[in-house]
Amino acid sequence: MASSSPLLACVVVAVMVSTVLCGPPKVPPGPNITASYGEKWLEARGTWYGKPKGAGPDDNGGACGYKDVDKAPFLGMNSCGNDPIFKDGKGCGSCFEVKCSKPEACSDKPVVIHITDMNSEPIAAYHFDLSGLAFGAMAKEGKEEELRKAGIIDMQFRRVRCKYPADTKITFHVEKGSNPNYFALLVKYVGGDGDIVEVDLKEKGSEEWKALKESWGAIWRLDTPKPLKGPFSIRLTTESGKKLVADDIIPSDWKPDALYKSKLQID
């Protein structure tokens, strides 16, 4: 009988006041958003977080592991996604068009946002918790602050291919703590699908591709009892199955917490 007490208490509270005070109901997630592209718009709910004109997180990072999401090429046009959008990190880097038609401050004109963070408290089957800047970008000119004051809105979205400026190439960040027996790699600025589902590493002179495991967000790792020797080639597989190889992109004298920019991009 003790297990029924919280439910009874909730009922009592509901009777005593006009609003149930036991927290919002859990909303089941929608089907995963895949790398399929079309004209159809899907319904979602939108909120925003961080500073009104900011990039979202206070540290300009997020659950994908990216840094400086306030700077190019993301430029603060970022969002958290709930489970079917974030997909345990496999949705990191994917791009969406989002728009709203209500309230009156909405422009009904689409803007492109990048998934850089995770939404752990969704209020809809699809829920975008946008940066303050991205949320305001859906407004009519001069109505940005008015739209942000709405707080929660109904919105529409569809997945689109990521397009970056010509000088933005796929970039690899060797994470802090990496060593010859533990190698962690952040992959960012991927065009096309934007997100990565497989990462493999090959040492110079070897024919063997070693599969990295998902660590968290857009970070992949390889644990090995035999020390790795660079340079390393990295092979990426996007969600739609496209493969790309960055030959010898990680040099023999690689260092942790270092950035290595390739000359490659996916259209």
mmCIF file of N, CA and C in Angstrom, residues 33 37 41-42 44-49 54-56 64 66 69 71 73-82 84-86 91-100 109-119 126-139 147-148 153 155-164 189-195:
data_model
loop_
_atom_site.group_PDB
_atom_site.id
_atom_site.type_symbol
_atom_site.label_atom_id
_atom_site.label_comp_id
_atom_site.label_asym_id
_atom_site.label_seq_id
_atom_site.Cartn_x
_atom_site.Cartn_y
_atom_site.Cartn_z
ATOM 1 N N ILE A 33 14.985 10.775 -36.344
ATOM 2 C CA ILE A 33 15.109 11.533 -37.580
ATOM 3 C C ILE A 33 16.354 11.035 -38.305
ATOM 4 N N TYR A 37 15.906 13.400 -46.846
ATOM 5 C CA TYR A 37 15.670 14.815 -47.083
ATOM 6 C C TYR A 37 14.480 14.992 -48.020
ATOM 7 N N TRP A 41 7.404 19.140 -43.799
ATOM 8 C CA TRP A 41 7.702 19.731 -42.498
ATOM 9 C C TRP A 41 7.057 18.882 -41.400
ATOM 10 N N LEU A 42 7.767 18.700 -40.299
ATOM 11 C CA LEU A 42 7.259 17.978 -39.140
ATOM 12 C C LEU A 42 6.999 18.965 -38.005
ATOM 13 N N ALA A 44 6.981 20.238 -34.074
ATOM 14 C CA ALA A 44 7.819 20.147 -32.888
ATOM 15 C C ALA A 44 7.432 21.265 -31.932
ATOM 16 N N ARG A 45 8.031 21.248 -30.765
ATOM 17 C CA ARG A 45 7.914 22.378 -29.844
ATOM 18 C C ARG A 45 9.303 22.964 -29.655
ATOM 19 N N GLY A 46 9.329 24.266 -29.476
ATOM 20 C CA GLY A 46 10.593 24.959 -29.345
ATOM 21 C C GLY A 46 10.680 25.766 -28.072
ATOM 22 N N THR A 47 11.851 25.752 -27.466
ATOM 23 C CA THR A 47 12.180 26.591 -26.314
ATOM 24 C C THR A 47 13.569 27.159 -26.582
ATOM 25 N N TRP A 48 14.068 27.958 -25.648
ATOM 26 C CA TRP A 48 15.428 28.463 -25.798
ATOM 27 C C TRP A 48 16.114 28.522 -24.448
ATOM 28 N N TYR A 49 17.437 28.577 -24.468
ATOM 29 C CA TYR A 49 18.201 28.598 -23.224
ATOM 30 C C TYR A 49 19.460 29.440 -23.398
ATOM 31 N N GLY A 54 22.682 34.712 -27.155
ATOM 32 C CA GLY A 54 23.835 33.838 -27.047
ATOM 33 C C GLY A 54 23.726 32.574 -27.875
ATOM 34 N N ALA A 55 24.771 31.720 -27.736
ATOM 35 C CA ALA A 55 24.883 30.490 -28.511
ATOM 36 C C ALA A 55 24.330 29.272 -27.779
ATOM 37 N N GLY A 56 23.762 29.490 -26.581
ATOM 38 C CA GLY A 56 23.205 28.380 -25.798
ATOM 39 C C GLY A 56 23.956 28.200 -24.492
ATOM 40 N N CYS A 64 27.729 17.673 -27.304
ATOM 41 C CA CYS A 64 28.419 17.056 -28.443
ATOM 42 C C CYS A 64 29.939 17.133 -28.291
ATOM 43 N N TYR A 66 31.669 19.922 -28.853
ATOM 44 C CA TYR A 66 32.207 21.044 -29.620
ATOM 45 C C TYR A 66 32.544 22.205 -28.679
ATOM 46 N N VAL A 69 30.990 27.270 -30.012
ATOM 47 C CA VAL A 69 29.863 27.196 -30.947
ATOM 48 C C VAL A 69 29.270 28.572 -31.236
ATOM 49 N N LYS A 71 31.209 30.841 -32.443
ATOM 50 C CA LYS A 71 32.071 31.319 -33.527
ATOM 51 C C LYS A 71 31.785 30.541 -34.814
ATOM 52 N N PRO A 73 32.099 27.967 -37.797
ATOM 53 C CA PRO A 73 31.002 28.187 -38.741
ATOM 54 C C PRO A 73 29.603 28.103 -38.130
ATOM 55 N N PHE A 74 29.497 27.725 -36.833
ATOM 56 C CA PHE A 74 28.161 27.604 -36.239
ATOM 57 C C PHE A 74 27.520 28.970 -35.986
ATOM 58 N N LEU A 75 28.337 29.926 -35.526
ATOM 59 C CA LEU A 75 27.887 31.306 -35.319
ATOM 60 C C LEU A 75 26.680 31.418 -34.395
ATOM 61 N N GLY A 76 26.608 30.511 -33.423
ATOM 62 C CA GLY A 76 25.542 30.587 -32.426
ATOM 63 C C GLY A 76 24.203 30.042 -32.873
ATOM 64 N N MET A 77 24.089 29.573 -34.110
ATOM 65 C CA MET A 77 22.818 29.044 -34.619
ATOM 66 C C MET A 77 22.729 27.556 -34.271
ATOM 67 N N ASN A 78 22.551 27.301 -32.984
ATOM 68 C CA ASN A 78 22.668 25.950 -32.433
ATOM 69 C C ASN A 78 21.401 25.539 -31.701
ATOM 70 N N SER A 79 21.312 24.232 -31.415
ATOM 71 C CA SER A 79 20.161 23.744 -30.671
ATOM 72 C C SER A 79 20.486 22.443 -29.962
ATOM 73 N N CYS A 80 19.797 22.227 -28.841
ATOM 74 C CA CYS A 80 19.706 20.900 -28.247
ATOM 75 C C CYS A 80 18.642 20.129 -29.015
ATOM 76 N N GLY A 81 18.787 18.821 -29.070
ATOM 77 C CA GLY A 81 17.741 17.975 -29.617
ATOM 78 C C GLY A 81 17.384 16.902 -28.607
ATOM 79 N N ASN A 82 16.122 16.493 -28.583
ATOM 80 C CA ASN A 82 15.766 15.376 -27.706
ATOM 81 C C ASN A 82 16.187 14.064 -28.369
ATOM 82 N N PRO A 84 15.235 11.508 -30.352
ATOM 83 C CA PRO A 84 15.216 11.139 -31.768
ATOM 84 C C PRO A 84 15.980 12.096 -32.675
ATOM 85 N N ILE A 85 16.464 13.192 -32.097
ATOM 86 C CA ILE A 85 17.259 14.163 -32.856
ATOM 87 C C ILE A 85 18.736 14.056 -32.467
ATOM 88 N N PHE A 86 19.002 14.005 -31.170
ATOM 89 C CA PHE A 86 20.377 13.894 -30.659
ATOM 90 C C PHE A 86 20.938 12.481 -30.860
ATOM 91 N N GLY A 91 23.499 12.207 -33.597
ATOM 92 C CA GLY A 91 22.886 13.331 -34.296
ATOM 93 C C GLY A 91 23.709 14.603 -34.233
ATOM 94 N N CYS A 92 24.826 14.560 -33.519
ATOM 95 C CA CYS A 92 25.672 15.753 -33.398
ATOM 96 C C CYS A 92 26.150 16.223 -34.770
ATOM 97 N N GLY A 93 25.984 17.508 -35.022
ATOM 98 C CA GLY A 93 26.436 18.083 -36.276
ATOM 99 C C GLY A 93 25.390 18.099 -37.363
ATOM 100 N N SER A 94 24.256 17.413 -37.167
ATOM 101 C CA SER A 94 23.220 17.407 -38.192
ATOM 102 C C SER A 94 22.547 18.777 -38.264
ATOM 103 N N CYS A 95 21.959 19.068 -39.412
ATOM 104 C CA CYS A 95 21.400 20.393 -39.666
ATOM 105 C C CYS A 95 19.902 20.313 -39.943
ATOM 106 N N PHE A 96 19.199 21.346 -39.516
ATOM 107 C CA PHE A 96 17.750 21.404 -39.690
ATOM 108 C C PHE A 96 17.329 22.814 -40.092
ATOM 109 N N GLU A 97 16.286 22.867 -40.893
ATOM 110 C CA GLU A 97 15.572 24.117 -41.079
ATOM 111 C C GLU A 97 14.456 24.152 -40.053
ATOM 112 N N VAL A 98 14.283 25.277 -39.389
ATOM 113 C CA VAL A 98 13.212 25.441 -38.410
ATOM 114 C C VAL A 98 12.495 26.749 -38.693
ATOM 115 N N LYS A 99 11.194 26.776 -38.358
ATOM 116 C CA LYS A 99 10.406 27.991 -38.547
ATOM 117 C C LYS A 99 9.197 27.944 -37.630
ATOM 118 N N CYS A 100 8.542 29.083 -37.459
ATOM 119 C CA CYS A 100 7.296 29.125 -36.690
ATOM 120 C C CYS A 100 6.366 30.150 -37.320
ATOM 121 N N LYS A 109 9.525 32.091 -41.760
ATOM 122 C CA LYS A 109 10.639 31.910 -42.700
ATOM 123 C C LYS A 109 11.668 30.978 -42.053
ATOM 124 N N PRO A 110 12.133 29.942 -42.770
ATOM 125 C CA PRO A 110 13.057 28.973 -42.170
ATOM 126 C C PRO A 110 14.461 29.534 -41.968
ATOM 127 N N VAL A 111 15.076 29.074 -40.896
ATOM 128 C CA VAL A 111 16.494 29.335 -40.640
ATOM 129 C C VAL A 111 17.168 27.993 -40.379
ATOM 130 N N VAL A 112 18.464 27.915 -40.622
ATOM 131 C CA VAL A 112 19.210 26.665 -40.458
ATOM 132 C C VAL A 112 19.919 26.657 -39.116
ATOM 133 N N ILE A 113 19.757 25.544 -38.394
ATOM 134 C CA ILE A 113 20.437 25.387 -37.099
ATOM 135 C C ILE A 113 21.224 24.078 -37.093
ATOM 136 N N HIS A 114 22.210 24.009 -36.179
ATOM 137 C CA HIS A 114 23.046 22.820 -36.019
ATOM 138 C C HIS A 114 22.764 22.176 -34.666
ATOM 139 N N ILE A 115 22.770 20.856 -34.617
ATOM 140 C CA ILE A 115 22.615 20.154 -33.343
ATOM 141 C C ILE A 115 23.971 20.072 -32.661
ATOM 142 N N THR A 116 24.072 20.725 -31.508
ATOM 143 C CA THR A 116 25.339 20.778 -30.771
ATOM 144 C C THR A 116 25.191 20.363 -29.311
ATOM 145 N N ASP A 117 23.954 20.055 -28.885
ATOM 146 C CA ASP A 117 23.721 19.795 -27.468
ATOM 147 C C ASP A 117 22.530 18.841 -27.317
ATOM 148 N N MET A 118 22.315 18.363 -26.099
ATOM 149 C CA MET A 118 21.284 17.369 -25.812
ATOM 150 C C MET A 118 20.192 17.963 -24.945
ATOM 151 N N ASN A 119 18.955 17.614 -25.251
ATOM 152 C CA ASN A 119 17.797 18.029 -24.473
ATOM 153 C C ASN A 119 17.313 16.823 -23.668
ATOM 154 N N TYR A 126 9.113 15.734 -30.535
ATOM 155 C CA TYR A 126 10.299 16.402 -31.070
ATOM 156 C C TYR A 126 10.400 17.766 -30.401
ATOM 157 N N HIS A 127 11.526 17.996 -29.758
ATOM 158 C CA HIS A 127 11.694 19.221 -28.975
ATOM 159 C C HIS A 127 13.073 19.804 -29.259
ATOM 160 N N PHE A 128 13.080 21.009 -29.782
ATOM 161 C CA PHE A 128 14.320 21.753 -30.003
ATOM 162 C C PHE A 128 14.445 22.810 -28.911
ATOM 163 N N ASP A 129 15.517 22.726 -28.133
ATOM 164 C CA ASP A 129 15.839 23.761 -27.152
ATOM 165 C C ASP A 129 16.954 24.588 -27.781
ATOM 166 N N LEU A 130 16.582 25.680 -28.384
ATOM 167 C CA LEU A 130 17.492 26.453 -29.220
ATOM 168 C C LEU A 130 18.296 27.472 -28.425
ATOM 169 N N SER A 131 19.398 27.889 -29.008
ATOM 170 C CA SER A 131 20.112 29.032 -28.438
ATOM 171 C C SER A 131 19.200 30.242 -28.527
ATOM 172 N N GLY A 132 19.434 31.207 -27.662
ATOM 173 C CA GLY A 132 18.637 32.424 -27.715
ATOM 174 C C GLY A 132 18.718 33.096 -29.072
ATOM 175 N N LEU A 133 19.903 33.064 -29.680
ATOM 176 C CA LEU A 133 20.098 33.669 -30.995
ATOM 177 C C LEU A 133 19.269 32.951 -32.057
ATOM 178 N N ALA A 134 19.322 31.608 -32.065
ATOM 179 C CA ALA A 134 18.596 30.838 -33.071
ATOM 180 C C ALA A 134 17.088 30.968 -32.900
ATOM 181 N N PHE A 135 16.627 30.979 -31.652
ATOM 182 C CA PHE A 135 15.193 31.142 -31.383
ATOM 183 C C PHE A 135 14.714 32.486 -31.937
ATOM 184 N N GLY A 136 15.464 33.533 -31.629
ATOM 185 C CA GLY A 136 15.099 34.867 -32.103
ATOM 186 C C GLY A 136 15.157 35.004 -33.611
ATOM 187 N N ALA A 137 15.982 34.165 -34.266
ATOM 188 C CA ALA A 137 16.119 34.250 -35.726
ATOM 189 C C ALA A 137 14.856 33.823 -36.455
ATOM 190 N N MET A 138 13.943 33.134 -35.767
ATOM 191 C CA MET A 138 12.671 32.733 -36.383
ATOM 192 C C MET A 138 11.651 33.863 -36.366
ATOM 193 N N ALA A 139 12.003 34.985 -35.763
ATOM 194 C CA ALA A 139 11.058 36.099 -35.617
ATOM 195 C C ALA A 139 11.105 37.051 -36.798
ATOM 196 N N LEU A 147 9.428 37.411 -29.451
ATOM 197 C CA LEU A 147 9.289 35.961 -29.637
ATOM 198 C C LEU A 147 9.940 35.205 -28.483
ATOM 199 N N ARG A 148 11.113 35.662 -28.044
ATOM 200 C CA ARG A 148 11.773 34.985 -26.921
ATOM 201 C C ARG A 148 10.910 35.029 -25.665
ATOM 202 N N ILE A 153 6.969 27.530 -27.889
ATOM 203 C CA ILE A 153 6.175 27.732 -29.094
ATOM 204 C C ILE A 153 6.023 26.420 -29.861
ATOM 205 N N MET A 155 6.411 24.791 -33.467
ATOM 206 C CA MET A 155 7.283 25.115 -34.591
ATOM 207 C C MET A 155 7.302 23.949 -35.571
ATOM 208 N N GLN A 156 7.919 24.173 -36.720
ATOM 209 C CA GLN A 156 8.044 23.139 -37.729
ATOM 210 C C GLN A 156 9.524 22.960 -38.075
ATOM 211 N N PHE A 157 9.868 21.747 -38.500
ATOM 212 C CA PHE A 157 11.265 21.475 -38.823
ATOM 213 C C PHE A 157 11.369 20.436 -39.926
ATOM 214 N N ARG A 158 12.513 20.432 -40.576
ATOM 215 C CA ARG A 158 12.864 19.361 -41.503
ATOM 216 C C ARG A 158 14.386 19.287 -41.583
ATOM 217 N N ARG A 159 14.872 18.080 -41.794
ATOM 218 C CA ARG A 159 16.315 17.907 -41.868
ATOM 219 C C ARG A 159 16.813 18.370 -43.232
ATOM 220 N N VAL A 160 17.972 19.011 -43.239
ATOM 221 C CA VAL A 160 18.602 19.476 -44.478
ATOM 222 C C VAL A 160 20.076 19.090 -44.458
ATOM 223 N N ARG A 161 20.682 19.085 -45.617
ATOM 224 C CA ARG A 161 22.118 18.810 -45.701
ATOM 225 C C ARG A 161 22.898 20.020 -45.199
ATOM 226 N N CYS A 162 23.950 19.744 -44.467
ATOM 227 C CA CYS A 162 24.788 20.823 -43.933
ATOM 228 C C CYS A 162 25.669 21.388 -45.052
ATOM 229 N N LYS A 163 25.710 22.694 -45.133
ATOM 230 C CA LYS A 163 26.554 23.366 -46.123
ATOM 231 C C LYS A 163 27.427 24.384 -45.400
ATOM 232 N N TYR A 164 28.731 24.258 -45.616
ATOM 233 C CA TYR A 164 29.681 25.148 -44.965
ATOM 234 C C TYR A 164 30.403 26.010 -46.004
ATOM 235 N N TYR A 189 32.499 19.793 -38.179
ATOM 236 C CA TYR A 189 32.349 20.529 -39.439
ATOM 237 C C TYR A 189 32.228 19.581 -40.632
ATOM 238 N N VAL A 190 31.389 18.567 -40.487
ATOM 239 C CA VAL A 190 31.157 17.611 -41.569
ATOM 240 C C VAL A 190 29.984 18.089 -42.410
ATOM 241 N N GLY A 191 30.188 18.255 -43.701
ATOM 242 C CA GLY A 191 29.118 18.666 -44.589
ATOM 243 C C GLY A 191 28.196 17.507 -44.923
ATOM 244 N N GLY A 192 27.182 17.776 -45.709
ATOM 245 C CA GLY A 192 26.235 16.725 -46.084
ATOM 246 C C GLY A 192 25.371 16.331 -44.903
ATOM 247 N N ASP A 193 25.439 15.052 -44.513
ATOM 248 C CA ASP A 193 24.640 14.581 -43.377
ATOM 249 C C ASP A 193 24.976 15.322 -42.089
ATOM 250 N N GLY A 194 26.241 15.748 -41.966
ATOM 251 C CA GLY A 194 26.656 16.470 -40.764
ATOM 252 C C GLY A 194 27.066 15.578 -39.622
ATOM 253 N N ASP A 195 26.453 14.394 -39.533
ATOM 254 C CA ASP A 195 26.755 13.498 -38.412
ATOM 255 C C ASP A 195 27.506 12.257 -38.900
#
